[in-house]
Amino acid sequence: MSSWLSPAGTSGDLRLVRTNLGAARLDPRDCPTKRSIDARPMLIPDPEPPELIEKFQDFTLKVFMDALDLIEHERNDPEWVIGEMWRTNGTFGRYRRRAAHPLLLSWSAEAAKRYLAARAADQHARQTADLPLTVPVCDTWVVGKDPGPVDVRGADTYEMTAWGRRYAALDGSTRELWLLTFGAAKDDRPEGEKAAAAYVAARGRPAVGGWRKRHTPVPFDKLPRYRTTLPTQVRVIEFGCGDGKHKELVDWNGQQARQHLTEEGWPALLRAIDGTGTHPGTGCVDCKAMAGCDALPCSPDLLRIKPPSSRRPRRSVSVTDLRAYRDCPAKYHATRQLKLRSSKPESPEVRRGRVVDDILNQRHGDTPYRSCEALPGPVDPASWGAGGLHLSGKEALDGAAMLEQHAFYCPLGGLAAEEEVRVQHQAVCYDPELDLVLIATPDLLHTRRGGWIWRETKTASSYLYEGESLLKRYPQLALGVLMLAADVLGGDVTRSRVELELLHTDDVTFEELDPSRPGTVDEAREVIAQLAQPWARDQDYPTDPGRHCGSCEALEWCDPGIEHLATIEQEPR
């Protein structure tokens, strides 16, 4: 009997288990059951939903990878490929491919040029060091075994894959796997992920197919000679599409690759393969077990907006998404859907806010929990940091003062030991009519005498205007009101509250909202509906230049935004 059973809402074959590098990351925010379902590609939703697609390409690296394939595997001139990308809107004339948004085309063109420059620089360095050069490899590398007896998991085949750009030396001595990230090259890939990537590069056989079936090895007589032998050395290289930098993460021989897989890679993959338990979140959007999951709260009519005229694929939405869309639909598509971010430095206010948030999250996450009033501030208020960011001068002094102000309003002070505390917890619910997963991540959630307290803490450079609608100014409070009123978290709604804590350098603005009051709920619903209704029906995501352009994280790929700012600069003052 299998030790892993098909979750409710799924059907199909369990005999193929396949892991990718994402399975080795073990993000604590992920749902263990979804991770284990994803490792079984022949398992399908039951009933299987209709195939629905969005108008624009939403796989961020698709156009970038297609362009590099045309350059590296089909040996086309890079400038010609970039021209074709723009001429065909990223489809390269291929049938049934979705067009890319202009912002994605601009980003992809820049990223491709940066990648080619990084590859050339790396190869030049190897040539200078008298090391073998490498050439592109088209076929996927797969580590696996032929189908055998069905084991305790109900599987007869295990496969490991690693997505990226592949290269091999002509003499077969070296293989390289280049991993890609949208922004700056990462420093923090988990050891298990690096180990899995290196082992696939070291032991993988070229194969085709996959998706919902087993991979098929490419016959040896169809392979160039340099691909038929296993390498003695493997390199895993990180490339940042946003900044064009590359970093060597791994340079191991075959024995080292096997050792690291045994010690770090395979244990991480096993936890993904055997995962059970549920954790609702962003993964619910494409989870194959969605129809049978009872862990995701169902909240019909929470938004009370009209469904789009044509049926769309299941989506998720947060207030951060809706605020980005309100600024500019193209900004939402680029930064929230495609996850593209400018590499330019953040403003001092944003940096300060992030560091203060990080410190508070660390403090509130301690167990057993205790009030921040009992914790010391930075040793040197003029120079300190957290979360990889460093503050100095006025920026640091203001942040330290805000931490001091928070200590007087810390919600953990006087909280009974039996109460529950959740830091940066994702509150999630599902609207079946809209086929929409709603997600909110308050800074702090805690119980208090049977109710839930939803705390949002913000750093502020200015005070609230008298008479200003709190819910309109901070719509994340409105979604909190709606979720508590809809019993998404449970508890006694009459004892629940949504709190806003605005930290200033010399004061705190504190406001409280009651989700059991009909008038508060009605205003919250109106605020969210005004944001969500235009978002729900839009598929074109046009640019809407305005005052927000100056701080837009997608500005460098947006010609209308750049032109708008240039026009403003030229206007007489």
GROMACS .gro file of N, CA and C in nm, residues 203-308:
model
  318
  203ARG      N    1   2.516   1.416  -1.388
  203ARG     CA    2   2.471   1.280  -1.420
  203ARG      C    3   2.356   1.276  -1.520
  204GLY      N    4   2.302   1.389  -1.560
  204GLY     CA    5   2.185   1.387  -1.645
  204GLY      C    6   2.213   1.340  -1.786
  205ARG      N    7   2.114   1.268  -1.841
  205ARG     CA    8   2.120   1.228  -1.982
  205ARG      C    9   2.030   1.318  -2.064
  206PRO      N   10   2.070   1.356  -2.185
  206PRO     CA   11   1.981   1.434  -2.271
  206PRO      C   12   1.852   1.358  -2.297
  207ALA      N   13   1.740   1.428  -2.283
  207ALA     CA   14   1.610   1.363  -2.300
  207ALA      C   15   1.511   1.462  -2.358
  208VAL      N   16   1.402   1.409  -2.410
  208VAL     CA   17   1.295   1.490  -2.466
  208VAL      C   18   1.164   1.446  -2.402
  209GLY      N   19   1.059   1.526  -2.427
  209GLY     CA   20   0.927   1.490  -2.374
  209GLY      C   21   0.909   1.542  -2.234
  210GLY      N   22   0.839   1.462  -2.155
  210GLY     CA   23   0.813   1.504  -2.019
  210GLY      C   24   0.673   1.559  -2.005
  211TRP      N   25   0.658   1.663  -1.924
  211TRP     CA   26   0.532   1.724  -1.884
  211TRP      C   27   0.449   1.620  -1.810
  212ARG      N   28   0.351   1.557  -1.874
  212ARG     CA   29   0.268   1.460  -1.802
  212ARG      C   30   0.309   1.315  -1.830
  213LYS      N   31   0.426   1.297  -1.886
  213LYS     CA   32   0.472   1.161  -1.913
  213LYS      C   33   0.620   1.151  -1.882
  214ARG      N   34   0.672   1.030  -1.891
  214ARG     CA   35   0.814   1.009  -1.863
  214ARG      C   36   0.899   1.071  -1.974
  215HIS      N   37   1.017   1.118  -1.937
  215HIS     CA   38   1.111   1.166  -2.039
  215HIS      C   39   1.164   1.048  -2.118
  216THR      N   40   1.199   1.076  -2.241
  216THR     CA   41   1.257   0.974  -2.328
  216THR      C   42   1.401   1.013  -2.360
  217PRO      N   43   1.499   0.931  -2.320
  217PRO     CA   44   1.639   0.966  -2.351
  217PRO      C   45   1.662   0.976  -2.502
  218VAL      N   46   1.744   1.073  -2.541
  218VAL     CA   47   1.781   1.087  -2.682
  218VAL      C   48   1.875   0.971  -2.717
  219PRO      N   49   1.847   0.896  -2.826
  219PRO     CA   50   1.936   0.785  -2.862
  219PRO      C   51   2.080   0.832  -2.879
  220PHE      N   52   2.174   0.748  -2.837
  220PHE     CA   53   2.314   0.787  -2.841
  220PHE      C   54   2.360   0.817  -2.983
  221ASP      N   55   2.305   0.747  -3.083
  221ASP     CA   56   2.351   0.772  -3.219
  221ASP      C   57   2.299   0.904  -3.274
  222LYS      N   58   2.208   0.970  -3.199
  222LYS     CA   59   2.157   1.101  -3.241
  222LYS      C   60   2.231   1.215  -3.171
  223LEU      N   61   2.323   1.182  -3.081
  223LEU     CA   62   2.392   1.284  -3.003
  223LEU      C   63   2.528   1.317  -3.062
  224PRO      N   64   2.567   1.446  -3.061
  224PRO     CA   65   2.705   1.479  -3.092
  224PRO      C   66   2.798   1.411  -2.992
  225ARG      N   67   2.921   1.386  -3.033
  225ARG     CA   68   3.013   1.308  -2.952
  225ARG      C   69   3.034   1.368  -2.813
  226TYR      N   70   3.037   1.502  -2.804
  226TYR     CA   71   3.070   1.563  -2.675
  226TYR      C   72   2.958   1.547  -2.573
  227ARG      N   73   2.841   1.502  -2.616
  227ARG     CA   74   2.731   1.487  -2.522
  227ARG      C   75   2.716   1.342  -2.473
  228THR      N   76   2.795   1.252  -2.520
  228THR     CA   77   2.774   1.111  -2.488
  228THR      C   78   2.848   1.066  -2.363
  229THR      N   79   2.937   1.148  -2.309
  229THR     CA   80   3.011   1.108  -2.190
  229THR      C   81   2.973   1.198  -2.073
  230LEU      N   82   2.984   1.142  -1.953
  230LEU     CA   83   2.956   1.220  -1.834
  230LEU      C   84   3.077   1.306  -1.800
  231PRO      N   85   3.056   1.427  -1.750
  231PRO     CA   86   3.168   1.519  -1.726
  231PRO      C   87   3.245   1.483  -1.600
  232THR      N   88   3.367   1.532  -1.594
  232THR     CA   89   3.446   1.519  -1.471
  232THR      C   90   3.432   1.642  -1.383
  233GLN      N   91   3.381   1.753  -1.441
  233GLN     CA   92   3.366   1.877  -1.367
  233GLN      C   93   3.232   1.942  -1.402
  234VAL      N   94   3.162   1.996  -1.302
  234VAL     CA   95   3.036   2.066  -1.328
  234VAL      C   96   3.040   2.204  -1.263
  235ARG      N   97   2.982   2.299  -1.332
  235ARG     CA   98   2.969   2.434  -1.278
  235ARG      C   99   2.822   2.473  -1.278
  236VAL      N  100   2.778   2.538  -1.171
  236VAL     CA  101   2.645   2.598  -1.164
  236VAL      C  102   2.667   2.748  -1.148
  237ILE      N  103   2.608   2.824  -1.238
  237ILE     CA  104   2.633   2.968  -1.243
  237ILE      C  105   2.500   3.041  -1.231
  238GLU      N  106   2.498   3.143  -1.149
  238GLU     CA  107   2.381   3.228  -1.129
  238GLU      C  108   2.392   3.350  -1.219
  239PHE      N  109   2.284   3.380  -1.293
  239PHE     CA  110   2.282   3.501  -1.377
  239PHE      C  111   2.163   3.586  -1.338
  240GLY      N  112   2.190   3.714  -1.313
  240GLY     CA  113   2.084   3.809  -1.283
  240GLY      C  114   2.041   3.883  -1.408
  241CYS      N  115   1.921   3.855  -1.456
  241CYS     CA  116   1.873   3.921  -1.579
  241CYS      C  117   1.861   4.072  -1.560
  242GLY      N  118   1.840   4.116  -1.437
  242GLY     CA  119   1.821   4.258  -1.413
  242GLY      C  120   1.949   4.338  -1.412
  243ASP      N  121   2.057   4.280  -1.354
  243ASP     CA  122   2.182   4.357  -1.346
  243ASP      C  123   2.292   4.304  -1.437
  244GLY      N  124   2.268   4.189  -1.503
  244GLY     CA  125   2.366   4.135  -1.597
  244GLY      C  126   2.487   4.069  -1.533
  245LYS      N  127   2.488   4.055  -1.401
  245LYS     CA  128   2.602   3.995  -1.334
  245LYS      C  129   2.585   3.844  -1.322
  246HIS      N  130   2.698   3.774  -1.318
  246HIS     CA  131   2.692   3.629  -1.301
  246HIS      C  132   2.789   3.587  -1.192
  247LYS      N  133   2.751   3.482  -1.119
  247LYS     CA  134   2.831   3.433  -1.007
  247LYS      C  135   2.841   3.282  -1.017
  248GLU      N  136   2.960   3.232  -0.994
  248GLU     CA  137   2.978   3.087  -0.991
  248GLU      C  138   2.935   3.035  -0.854
  249LEU      N  139   2.830   2.953  -0.852
  249LEU     CA  140   2.780   2.896  -0.727
  249LEU      C  141   2.848   2.765  -0.692
  250VAL      N  142   2.882   2.687  -0.794
  250VAL     CA  143   2.935   2.552  -0.774
  250VAL      C  144   3.042   2.525  -0.879
  251ASP      N  145   3.151   2.465  -0.837
  251ASP     CA  146   3.253   2.412  -0.928
  251ASP      C  147   3.303   2.282  -0.865
  252TRP      N  148   3.237   2.171  -0.898
  252TRP     CA  149   3.262   2.043  -0.831
  252TRP      C  150   3.297   1.936  -0.934
  253ASN      N  151   3.365   1.834  -0.886
  253ASN     CA  152   3.382   1.715  -0.968
  253ASN      C  153   3.263   1.622  -0.943
  254GLY      N  154   3.259   1.512  -1.016
  254GLY     CA  155   3.145   1.422  -1.005
  254GLY      C  156   3.125   1.365  -0.867
  255GLN      N  157   3.232   1.333  -0.799
  255GLN     CA  158   3.221   1.277  -0.664
  255GLN      C  159   3.164   1.380  -0.566
  256GLN      N  160   3.209   1.504  -0.579
  256GLN     CA  161   3.156   1.610  -0.493
  256GLN      C  162   3.007   1.633  -0.519
  257ALA      N  163   2.969   1.629  -0.647
  257ALA     CA  164   2.828   1.647  -0.681
  257ALA      C  165   2.742   1.538  -0.617
  258ARG      N  166   2.787   1.415  -0.622
  258ARG     CA  167   2.712   1.304  -0.560
  258ARG      C  168   2.706   1.322  -0.409
  259GLN      N  169   2.816   1.362  -0.347
  259GLN     CA  170   2.820   1.378  -0.202
  259GLN      C  171   2.723   1.487  -0.156
  260HIS      N  172   2.724   1.600  -0.228
  260HIS     CA  173   2.635   1.709  -0.189
  260HIS      C  174   2.489   1.672  -0.213
  261LEU      N  175   2.461   1.594  -0.317
  261LEU     CA  176   2.324   1.550  -0.337
  261LEU      C  177   2.279   1.464  -0.219
  262THR      N  178   2.365   1.372  -0.177
  262THR     CA  179   2.331   1.283  -0.066
  262THR      C  180   2.309   1.361   0.063
  263GLU      N  181   2.394   1.461   0.089
  263GLU     CA  182   2.390   1.531   0.217
  263GLU      C  183   2.286   1.644   0.220
  264GLU      N  184   2.266   1.713   0.107
  264GLU     CA  185   2.180   1.831   0.110
  264GLU      C  186   2.065   1.825   0.009
  265GLY      N  187   2.092   1.773  -0.111
  265GLY     CA  188   1.992   1.778  -0.216
  265GLY      C  189   1.878   1.679  -0.197
  266TRP      N  190   1.914   1.551  -0.181
  266TRP     CA  191   1.810   1.449  -0.175
  266TRP      C  192   1.722   1.463  -0.051
  267PRO      N  193   1.776   1.495   0.069
  267PRO     CA  194   1.687   1.516   0.183
  267PRO      C  195   1.583   1.625   0.158
  268ALA      N  196   1.624   1.734   0.092
  268ALA     CA  197   1.528   1.841   0.061
  268ALA      C  198   1.423   1.792  -0.038
  269LEU      N  199   1.465   1.719  -0.140
  269LEU     CA  200   1.371   1.668  -0.240
  269LEU      C  201   1.274   1.567  -0.178
  270LEU      N  202   1.323   1.484  -0.086
  270LEU     CA  203   1.235   1.387  -0.021
  270LEU      C  204   1.127   1.457   0.061
  271ARG      N  205   1.162   1.566   0.127
  271ARG     CA  206   1.061   1.638   0.204
  271ARG      C  207   0.953   1.693   0.111
  272ALA      N  208   0.993   1.733  -0.009
  272ALA     CA  209   0.893   1.780  -0.105
  272ALA      C  210   0.809   1.664  -0.158
  273ILE      N  211   0.871   1.553  -0.189
  273ILE     CA  212   0.800   1.437  -0.245
  273ILE      C  213   0.699   1.381  -0.146
  274ASP      N  214   0.738   1.374  -0.020
  274ASP     CA  215   0.654   1.309   0.081
  274ASP      C  216   0.567   1.407   0.160
  275GLY      N  217   0.564   1.534   0.117
  275GLY     CA  218   0.495   1.636   0.195
  275GLY      C  219   0.346   1.610   0.210
  276THR      N  220   0.295   1.636   0.329
  276THR     CA  221   0.152   1.632   0.357
  276THR      C  222   0.117   1.754   0.441
  277GLY      N  223  -0.010   1.777   0.458
  277GLY     CA  224  -0.055   1.896   0.528
  277GLY      C  225  -0.078   2.010   0.431
  278THR      N  226  -0.161   2.105   0.470
  278THR     CA  227  -0.199   2.213   0.380
  278THR      C  228  -0.162   2.349   0.437
  279HIS      N  229  -0.133   2.441   0.348
  279HIS     CA  230  -0.096   2.578   0.386
  279HIS      C  231  -0.146   2.670   0.274
  280PRO      N  232  -0.270   2.716   0.282
  280PRO     CA  233  -0.325   2.801   0.175
  280PRO      C  234  -0.238   2.924   0.151
  281GLY      N  235  -0.227   2.961   0.023
  281GLY     CA  236  -0.147   3.078  -0.014
  281GLY      C  237  -0.151   3.096  -0.164
  282THR      N  238  -0.047   3.159  -0.218
  282THR     CA  239  -0.044   3.186  -0.363
  282THR      C  240  -0.045   3.057  -0.444
  283GLY      N  241   0.005   2.947  -0.387
  283GLY     CA  242   0.007   2.820  -0.460
  283GLY      C  243  -0.130   2.766  -0.490
  284CYS      N  244  -0.233   2.815  -0.423
  284CYS     CA  245  -0.369   2.766  -0.448
  284CYS      C  246  -0.412   2.793  -0.592
  285VAL      N  247  -0.355   2.895  -0.654
  285VAL     CA  248  -0.401   2.937  -0.787
  285VAL      C  249  -0.387   2.824  -0.889
  286ASP      N  250  -0.275   2.754  -0.888
  286ASP     CA  251  -0.257   2.647  -0.986
  286ASP      C  252  -0.248   2.509  -0.921
  287CYS      N  253  -0.307   2.494  -0.803
  287CYS     CA  254  -0.303   2.364  -0.734
  287CYS      C  255  -0.401   2.268  -0.798
  288LYS      N  256  -0.353   2.146  -0.827
  288LYS     CA  257  -0.438   2.046  -0.892
  288LYS      C  258  -0.542   1.988  -0.796
  289ALA      N  259  -0.526   2.009  -0.665
  289ALA     CA  260  -0.620   1.954  -0.567
  289ALA      C  261  -0.717   2.058  -0.516
  290MET      N  262  -0.726   2.171  -0.584
  290MET     CA  263  -0.809   2.282  -0.536
  290MET      C  264  -0.954   2.239  -0.509
  291ALA      N  265  -1.011   2.159  -0.600
  291ALA     CA  266  -1.153   2.123  -0.587
  291ALA      C  267  -1.181   2.041  -0.462
  292GLY      N  268  -1.082   1.968  -0.412
  292GLY     CA  269  -1.106   1.883  -0.296
  292GLY      C  270  -1.047   1.934  -0.168
  293CYS      N  271  -0.993   2.056  -0.168
  293CYS     CA  272  -0.924   2.107  -0.050
  293CYS      C  273  -1.023   2.174   0.045
  294ASP      N  274  -1.019   2.132   0.171
  294ASP     CA  275  -1.107   2.194   0.270
  294ASP      C  276  -1.032   2.290   0.362
  295ALA      N  277  -0.903   2.316   0.331
  295ALA     CA  278  -0.824   2.408   0.415
  295ALA      C  279  -0.836   2.552   0.369
  296LEU      N  280  -0.880   2.574   0.245
  296LEU     CA  281  -0.894   2.709   0.192
  296LEU      C  282  -1.034   2.761   0.220
  297PRO      N  283  -1.048   2.866   0.302
  297PRO     CA  284  -1.182   2.918   0.331
  297PRO      C  285  -1.252   2.968   0.205
  298CYS      N  286  -1.376   2.932   0.191
  298CYS     CA  287  -1.456   2.975   0.076
  298CYS      C  288  -1.542   3.093   0.119
  299SER      N  289  -1.526   3.205   0.051
  299SER     CA  290  -1.597   3.328   0.089
  299SER      C  291  -1.665   3.389  -0.033
  300PRO      N  292  -1.776   3.330  -0.076
  300PRO     CA  293  -1.847   3.386  -0.192
  300PRO      C  294  -1.900   3.526  -0.160
  301ASP      N  295  -1.900   3.610  -0.261
  301ASP     CA  296  -1.953   3.747  -0.249
  301ASP      C  297  -1.874   3.835  -0.154
  302LEU      N  298  -1.750   3.798  -0.122
  302LEU     CA  299  -1.673   3.886  -0.035
  302LEU      C  300  -1.647   4.020  -0.102
  303LEU      N  301  -1.620   4.018  -0.233
  303LEU     CA  302  -1.594   4.143  -0.304
  303LEU      C  303  -1.720   4.206  -0.361
  304ARG      N  304  -1.814   4.121  -0.405
  304ARG     CA  305  -1.938   4.168  -0.466
  304ARG      C  306  -1.912   4.259  -0.586
  305ILE      N  307  -1.831   4.209  -0.677
  305ILE     CA  308  -1.809   4.278  -0.803
  305ILE      C  309  -1.857   4.188  -0.916
  306LYS      N  310  -1.878   4.246  -1.033
  306LYS     CA  311  -1.925   4.169  -1.147
  306LYS      C  312  -1.813   4.084  -1.203
  307PRO      N  313  -1.839   3.956  -1.230
  307PRO     CA  314  -1.737   3.874  -1.295
  307PRO      C  315  -1.707   3.928  -1.435
  308PRO      N  316  -1.585   3.905  -1.486
  308PRO     CA  317  -1.555   3.949  -1.623
  308PRO      C  318  -1.646   3.878  -1.723
   0.00000   0.00000   0.00000
